[in-house]
Coordinates of C-alpha atoms and ligand atoms in Angstrom, one line a residue:
M1 CA 26.8 -20.6 -2.3
T2 CA 24.4 -17.6 -2.5
R3 CA 20.9 -18.6 -1.4
T4 CA 17.9 -17.2 -3.3
A5 CA 14.6 -16.2 -1.9
L6 CA 11.3 -15.0 -3.5
I7 CA 9.0 -12.8 -1.4
T8 CA 5.4 -12.1 -2.4
G9 CA 4.1 -8.9 -0.7
I10 CA 7.6 -7.4 -0.7
T11 CA 6.2 -3.9 -0.9
G12 CA 4.3 -4.4 2.4
Q13 CA 5.5 -3.8 6.0
D14 CA 6.7 -7.4 6.5
G15 CA 8.0 -7.8 3.0
A16 CA 10.3 -4.8 3.4
Y17 CA 11.7 -5.9 6.8
L18 CA 12.1 -9.5 5.6
A19 CA 13.9 -8.4 2.4
K20 CA 16.3 -6.4 4.5
L21 CA 17.0 -9.3 6.8
L22 CA 17.6 -11.7 4.0
L23 CA 19.9 -9.2 2.2
E24 CA 21.9 -8.8 5.4
K25 CA 22.3 -12.6 5.5
G26 CA 23.7 -12.6 1.9
Y27 CA 20.6 -13.8 0.0
E28 CA 19.7 -12.9 -3.5
V29 CA 16.2 -11.5 -3.0
H30 CA 13.5 -11.5 -5.6
G31 CA 10.3 -9.7 -5.0
L32 CA 6.9 -10.2 -6.6
V33 CA 5.3 -6.8 -7.4
A34 CA 1.8 -6.4 -8.7
R35 CA 1.2 -3.8 -11.4
R36 CA -0.1 -0.6 -9.7
S37 CA -0.7 2.9 -11.1
S38 CA 1.1 4.6 -8.3
D39 CA 4.4 4.0 -6.4
T40 CA 4.4 1.1 -3.9
R41 CA 8.2 0.8 -3.2
W42 CA 8.4 3.5 -0.5
R43 CA 9.1 1.1 2.3
L44 CA 12.0 -0.5 0.4
R45 CA 13.4 3.0 -0.2
E46 CA 12.9 3.9 3.5
L47 CA 15.1 0.9 4.4
G48 CA 17.6 1.8 1.7
I49 CA 17.2 -1.5 -0.2
E50 CA 15.1 -0.6 -3.2
G51 CA 18.0 -1.1 -5.6
Q52 CA 19.1 -4.4 -4.2
I53 CA 15.9 -6.4 -5.0
R54 CA 15.2 -8.3 -8.3
Y55 CA 11.7 -7.5 -9.2
Q56 CA 9.3 -10.0 -10.8
E57 CA 6.0 -8.6 -12.0
G58 CA 3.1 -10.8 -11.0
D59 CA -0.2 -11.0 -9.1
L60 CA -1.3 -13.7 -6.7
A61 CA -4.6 -13.9 -8.5
D62 CA -2.8 -14.8 -11.7
A63 CA -1.4 -18.3 -11.6
C64 CA 0.6 -17.9 -14.8
S65 CA 2.5 -14.9 -13.3
I66 CA 3.3 -16.8 -10.2
Q67 CA 4.7 -19.8 -12.2
R68 CA 6.8 -17.4 -14.3
A69 CA 8.2 -15.7 -11.2
V70 CA 9.1 -19.0 -9.6
I71 CA 10.7 -20.3 -12.8
K72 CA 12.7 -17.1 -13.3
S73 CA 13.9 -16.7 -9.8
K74 CA 14.6 -20.4 -9.0
P75 CA 14.3 -19.7 -5.2
Q76 CA 15.3 -22.0 -2.4
E77 CA 12.9 -20.2 -0.1
I78 CA 9.6 -18.7 -0.9
Y79 CA 7.8 -16.4 1.6
N80 CA 4.2 -15.8 0.7
L81 CA 3.3 -12.5 2.4
G82 CA 1.0 -11.0 -0.3
A83 CA -2.6 -10.4 0.7
Q84 CA -5.4 -7.8 1.1
S85 CA -4.4 -7.6 4.7
F86 CA -6.8 -5.0 6.2
V87 CA -9.6 -6.8 8.1
G88 CA -11.9 -3.8 7.8
S89 CA -11.8 -3.8 4.0
S90 CA -12.4 -7.5 3.8
W91 CA -16.2 -6.9 4.2
D92 CA -16.1 -4.5 1.3
Q93 CA -13.9 -6.6 -0.9
P94 CA -14.7 -10.2 0.2
V95 CA -14.0 -11.9 -3.1
T96 CA -10.7 -10.1 -3.8
T97 CA -9.6 -10.9 -0.2
G98 CA -10.5 -14.5 -0.8
I99 CA -8.9 -14.9 -4.2
V100 CA -5.6 -13.2 -3.2
G101 CA -5.2 -14.3 0.4
G102 CA -6.8 -17.7 0.0
L103 CA -6.6 -19.2 -3.5
G104 CA -3.4 -17.2 -4.2
V105 CA -1.7 -19.5 -1.7
T106 CA -2.6 -22.5 -3.9
H107 CA -1.1 -20.7 -6.9
V108 CA 2.2 -20.5 -5.1
L109 CA 2.1 -24.1 -3.8
E110 CA 1.2 -25.5 -7.2
A111 CA 4.1 -23.6 -8.8
I112 CA 6.4 -25.0 -6.2
R113 CA 5.0 -28.5 -6.6
Q114 CA 5.5 -28.4 -10.4
F115 CA 8.8 -26.4 -10.8
C116 CA 10.8 -26.4 -7.6
P117 CA 9.5 -29.1 -5.2
D118 CA 12.6 -28.8 -3.0
S119 CA 12.0 -25.2 -2.2
R120 CA 10.9 -24.3 1.3
F121 CA 7.7 -22.3 1.7
Y122 CA 6.4 -19.9 4.3
Q123 CA 2.8 -19.0 4.6
A124 CA 1.7 -15.8 6.3
S125 CA -1.1 -17.1 8.5
T126 CA -2.7 -15.0 11.2
S127 CA -4.2 -14.9 14.7
E128 CA -7.3 -13.6 13.0
M129 CA -8.1 -17.3 12.3
F130 CA -8.7 -17.6 16.1
G131 CA -11.4 -14.9 15.8
L132 CA -14.0 -15.8 18.4
I133 CA -11.4 -17.3 20.7
Q134 CA -11.8 -20.9 21.9
A135 CA -9.0 -20.7 24.5
E136 CA -7.8 -17.9 26.8
R137 CA -4.3 -18.1 25.3
Q138 CA -4.2 -19.3 21.7
D139 CA -1.5 -21.8 20.6
E140 CA -1.0 -24.2 17.6
N141 CA -3.7 -26.5 19.0
T142 CA -6.4 -24.0 19.6
P143 CA -9.5 -24.5 17.3
F144 CA -10.1 -21.7 14.7
Y145 CA -13.2 -19.5 14.5
P146 CA -12.6 -16.7 12.0
R147 CA -14.8 -13.6 12.2
S148 CA -14.1 -11.8 8.9
P149 CA -13.8 -12.6 5.2
Y150 CA -10.1 -11.9 5.8
G151 CA -9.9 -14.5 8.5
V152 CA -11.8 -17.0 6.4
A153 CA -9.5 -16.5 3.4
K154 CA -6.5 -16.9 5.6
L155 CA -7.9 -20.1 7.1
Y156 CA -8.1 -21.6 3.6
G157 CA -4.5 -20.5 3.0
H158 CA -3.4 -22.1 6.3
W159 CA -5.0 -25.5 5.6
I160 CA -3.9 -25.7 2.0
T161 CA -0.4 -25.2 3.3
V162 CA -0.8 -28.0 5.8
N163 CA -2.4 -30.1 3.0
Y164 CA 0.4 -29.7 0.5
R165 CA 2.9 -30.5 3.2
E166 CA 1.0 -33.7 4.1
S167 CA 0.0 -34.6 0.5
F168 CA 3.2 -33.9 -1.4
G169 CA 5.9 -33.7 1.3
L170 CA 6.6 -30.0 0.6
H171 CA 8.7 -28.2 3.2
A172 CA 5.7 -25.8 3.8
S173 CA 5.4 -24.0 7.1
S174 CA 2.6 -21.7 8.4
G175 CA 3.4 -18.9 10.8
I176 CA 0.4 -17.9 12.8
L177 CA 1.5 -14.4 13.6
F178 CA -0.2 -12.1 16.0
N179 CA -0.4 -8.3 15.3
H180 CA 3.0 -6.8 14.6
E181 CA 3.6 -3.2 13.9
S182 CA 6.4 -0.7 13.1
P183 CA 6.9 2.8 11.7
L184 CA 6.3 1.2 8.2
R185 CA 2.8 0.0 9.2
G186 CA 0.0 1.1 6.9
L187 CA -1.9 4.2 8.2
E188 CA -5.2 2.3 8.2
F189 CA -4.1 -0.1 11.0
V190 CA -4.9 1.1 14.5
T191 CA -1.5 1.6 16.0
R192 CA -0.2 3.6 13.1
K193 CA -3.5 5.5 12.8
V194 CA -3.0 6.5 16.5
T195 CA 0.7 7.4 16.3
D196 CA 0.2 9.4 13.2
A197 CA -2.6 11.3 14.9
V198 CA -0.6 11.8 18.0
A199 CA 2.1 13.5 15.9
R200 CA -0.4 15.7 14.1
I201 CA -2.2 16.7 17.2
K202 CA 1.1 17.5 19.0
L203 CA 2.2 19.6 16.0
G204 CA -1.2 21.4 15.8
K205 CA -2.2 19.9 12.4
Q206 CA -5.1 17.8 13.7
H207 CA -7.4 18.2 16.8
E208 CA -9.3 15.0 17.3
L209 CA -8.9 11.3 16.5
R210 CA -12.0 9.3 15.5
M211 CA -11.9 5.6 16.6
G212 CA -13.9 2.5 16.7
N213 CA -14.0 -0.2 19.4
I214 CA -11.2 0.8 21.8
D215 CA -12.1 -2.0 24.2
A216 CA -10.7 -4.6 21.8
K217 CA -7.5 -6.3 23.0
R218 CA -4.5 -7.2 20.8
D219 CA -1.1 -9.0 21.4
W220 CA 1.2 -6.5 19.6
G221 CA 4.8 -7.0 18.7
F222 CA 7.4 -5.4 16.5
A223 CA 7.5 -6.5 12.8
G224 CA 11.3 -6.5 12.8
D225 CA 11.3 -9.3 15.4
Y226 CA 8.6 -11.3 13.6
V227 CA 10.4 -11.6 10.3
E228 CA 13.2 -13.3 12.1
A229 CA 10.7 -16.0 13.1
M230 CA 9.7 -16.4 9.5
W231 CA 13.3 -17.1 8.5
L232 CA 13.9 -19.4 11.4
M233 CA 10.9 -21.6 10.4
L234 CA 12.5 -22.2 7.0
Q235 CA 15.8 -23.2 8.6
Q236 CA 14.3 -26.1 10.4
D237 CA 14.8 -29.7 9.1
R238 CA 11.0 -30.3 9.3
A239 CA 8.3 -27.9 8.3
D240 CA 5.7 -27.1 10.9
D241 CA 3.2 -24.5 12.2
Y242 CA 4.2 -21.9 14.8
V243 CA 2.4 -19.2 16.8
I244 CA 4.4 -16.0 17.0
A245 CA 3.3 -13.6 19.6
T246 CA 4.5 -11.7 22.7
G247 CA 2.2 -13.3 25.2
V248 CA 0.9 -9.9 26.4
T249 CA -2.5 -8.4 25.5
T250 CA -3.5 -4.7 25.7
T251 CA -6.7 -2.8 24.9
V252 CA -6.7 -0.3 22.1
R253 CA -7.7 2.2 24.8
D254 CA -4.4 1.6 26.8
M255 CA -2.4 1.7 23.5
C256 CA -3.9 5.1 22.9
R257 CA -3.2 6.2 26.4
L258 CA 0.4 5.1 25.9
A259 CA 0.8 6.9 22.6
F260 CA -0.6 10.2 23.7
S261 CA 1.5 10.1 26.9
C262 CA 4.6 9.9 24.8
V263 CA 4.1 13.6 23.9
G264 CA 2.6 14.6 27.3
L265 CA -1.1 14.5 26.1
N266 CA -4.2 12.8 27.5
Y267 CA -6.0 10.6 25.0
E268 CA -9.4 11.4 26.6
D269 CA -9.0 15.0 25.4
H270 CA -8.7 14.0 21.8
V271 CA -10.3 10.5 21.0
V272 CA -13.9 10.6 19.8
I273 CA -15.8 7.3 19.3
D274 CA -17.3 7.0 15.8
P275 CA -19.6 4.2 14.8
Q276 CA -18.2 4.2 11.3
F277 CA -15.0 2.5 12.6
F278 CA -16.8 -0.4 14.3
R279 CA -16.8 -3.7 12.4
P280 CA -19.7 -6.0 11.4
A281 CA -18.1 -8.7 13.7
E282 CA -15.3 -8.0 16.1
V283 CA -12.4 -10.0 17.4
D284 CA -12.6 -8.9 21.0
V285 CA -9.4 -10.3 22.3
L286 CA -6.2 -12.0 21.0
L287 CA -3.5 -13.4 23.3
G288 CA -0.9 -15.7 21.9
N289 CA 1.2 -18.4 23.5
P290 CA 4.6 -18.4 21.7
D291 CA 6.1 -21.3 23.8
K292 CA 6.6 -23.6 20.9
A293 CA 8.5 -21.0 18.9
A294 CA 10.7 -20.3 21.9
R295 CA 11.4 -24.0 22.4
Q296 CA 11.9 -25.1 18.8
L297 CA 13.1 -22.0 17.0
G298 CA 14.8 -20.3 19.9
W299 CA 12.7 -17.2 19.0
K300 CA 11.7 -14.5 21.5
P301 CA 10.3 -11.0 21.0
S302 CA 12.8 -8.3 21.9
T303 CA 10.6 -5.2 21.8
S304 CA 8.0 -4.2 24.4
L305 CA 4.8 -2.3 23.5
D306 CA 6.1 0.8 25.2
Q307 CA 9.3 0.7 23.1
L308 CA 7.3 -0.1 19.9
I309 CA 4.8 2.8 20.3
G310 CA 7.6 5.1 21.4
M311 CA 9.5 4.3 18.2
M312 CA 6.4 4.8 16.0
V313 CA 5.5 8.1 17.7
D314 CA 9.1 9.4 17.2
A315 CA 9.1 8.4 13.5
D316 CA 5.7 10.0 12.9
L317 CA 6.7 13.2 14.7
F318 CA 9.8 13.4 12.5
R319 CA 7.8 12.8 9.3
V320 CA 4.8 15.0 10.1
G321 CA 7.2 17.8 11.2
R322 CA 8.8 17.8 7.7
E323 CA 5.5 17.8 5.7
Ligands
NAP401 P1 0.7 -5.2 4.1 O1 1.6 -4.2 4.5 O2 -0.7 -4.9 3.8 O3 1.3 -5.8 2.7 C1 0.6 -6.6 1.8 C2 1.4 -6.9 0.6 O4 0.6 -7.7 -0.3 C3 1.8 -5.7 -0.2 O5 3.1 -5.8 -0.7 C4 0.8 -5.7 -1.4 O6 1.3 -5.1 -2.6 C5 0.7 -7.3 -1.6 N1 -0.4 -7.7 -2.4 C6 -1.7 -7.3 -2.2 N2 -2.5 -7.8 -3.2 C7 -1.7 -8.6 -4.0 C8 -1.9 -9.3 -5.1 N3 -3.1 -9.5 -5.7 N4 -0.8 -9.9 -5.7 C9 0.5 -9.8 -5.2 N5 0.7 -9.0 -4.1 C10 -0.3 -8.4 -3.5 O7 0.7 -6.5 5.0 P2 1.8 -6.9 6.2 O8 1.4 -6.3 7.4 O9 3.2 -6.7 5.6 O10 1.5 -8.4 6.3 C11 2.2 -9.4 5.5 C12 1.4 -10.7 5.5 O11 1.2 -11.2 6.8 C13 0.0 -10.5 4.9 O12 -0.4 -11.7 4.2 C14 -0.9 -10.4 6.2 O13 -2.2 -10.8 5.9 C15 -0.1 -11.3 7.1 N6 -0.2 -11.0 8.5 C16 0.1 -9.8 9.0 C17 0.1 -9.5 10.3 C18 0.4 -8.1 10.9 O14 0.1 -7.9 12.1 N7 1.1 -7.3 10.1 C19 -0.3 -10.5 11.2 C20 -0.6 -11.8 10.7 C21 -0.5 -12.0 9.4 P3 0.9 -3.6 -3.0 O15 2.0 -2.8 -2.2 O16 1.1 -3.5 -4.4 O17 -0.5 -3.3 -2.5
G4F402 O1 -5.0 -2.6 13.6 P1 -6.2 -3.3 13.2 O2 -6.9 -2.8 12.0 O3 -5.7 -4.8 13.0 P2 -6.5 -6.3 13.1 O4 -7.9 -6.1 12.6 O5 -6.2 -6.9 14.4 O6 -5.7 -7.0 11.9 C1 -4.3 -7.0 11.8 O7 -3.7 -8.0 12.6 C2 -4.0 -9.3 12.1 C3 -3.4 -10.3 13.1 O8 -4.2 -10.5 14.2 C4 -3.5 -9.5 10.7 F1 -3.7 -10.7 10.3 C5 -4.2 -8.5 9.8 O9 -3.6 -8.5 8.5 C6 -3.9 -7.1 10.4 O10 -2.5 -6.8 10.2 O11 -7.3 -3.4 14.4 C7 -7.0 -3.8 15.7 C8 -8.2 -3.6 16.6 C9 -9.5 -4.1 16.1 O12 -10.2 -4.8 17.1 C10 -10.3 -2.9 15.6 O13 -11.7 -3.0 15.7 O14 -8.4 -2.2 16.7 C11 -9.8 -1.9 16.7 N1 -10.0 -0.5 16.3 C12 -10.6 0.4 17.1 N2 -10.7 1.6 16.4 C13 -9.6 0.0 15.2 C14 -10.0 1.4 15.2 N3 -8.9 -0.4 14.1 C15 -8.7 0.4 13.1 N4 -8.0 -0.1 12.0 N5 -9.1 1.7 13.1 C16 -9.8 2.2 14.1 O15 -10.2 3.4 14.1

């Protein structure tokens, strides 16, 4: 029998890769799309799946629209990926970030509780919840210490997921995913900002790249690998929480070095440090321990940072070259 999934945030990086994965597995895929004045489906087009999705209009801030989407799609699996996901903007839009990324989770869980209690639920939690890290390598037992309105909102989303699992027996899992990137990453995030600039500088369309704290360290993986982990979590008999990471951390500086070296350039000749890109509070270092996911889900990342950045630089060279 065909399985049905509902994805919130389907127009985002992860939503697009997850939709493709589920379609390949034979799912009927419904996607929640918020009303916007401009086109948001470019990633789905890029992956050649725009016409295969059943769109449900709705907004995570609007509980009625979430209920309607759940009732209409009757999903066996619900992946809640919708959020204002850019940490930097969360200080400028703290309330929206909290309503969508925090309370919005409760809107979805309540709709499940009332209309489809047997559905399985995935919550897009984040390593940003670790913030000011309390252990050198962060795992499922590491205490949280969020450092941004985004991290605080996501922590609410994480705990309400755990709470609905424990209170009502919902099959609700939380994936604590570390940074994951791809050629479909938004241009505001640091890897894509860098690979786009590398392409522009190489092709003579830009000369310098203005950056913030390049001493920050992140555990970066490939989004295509990480959506596999989301799906695996919902195939388990028991819902649980999992850290998904590569177990390797790298400075933004070294990621820049790597990206510029892909086109034979030296990052030091082009990167300019600009205070406007520093944050009110920084997450200095993230390093995940994905052992539980390896053990229980059989999940392992398949893409190194070198391969990932190389793939992103190639895609940006191709795109910028055609502009
Ligand atoms: P993304 O590219 O920024 O996508 C965010 C998605 O959320 C978009 O589809 C956006 O729709 C949707 N959205 C925003 N506000 C909404 C609202 N009010 N109602 C309904 N949908 C709304 O993010 P991503 O990188 O794919 O990440 C997916 C999820 O994983 C997010 O929750 C993020 O916080 C979390 N996460 C990401 C990472 C990472 O490294 N990528 C790591 C850990 C956790 P529009 O296109 O209409 O704006
Ligand atoms: O790429 P970023 O903006 O990602 P950040 O803040 O780590 O958040 C991403 O990963 C989280 C998982 O840990 C997700 F939950 C979240 O939704 C998002 O996907 O910044 C990475 C690092 C930061 O330390 C930032 O200060 O890069 C540093 N950085 C230095 N210069 C910069 C810049 N970040 C951006 N965006 N732009 C810069 O110019």
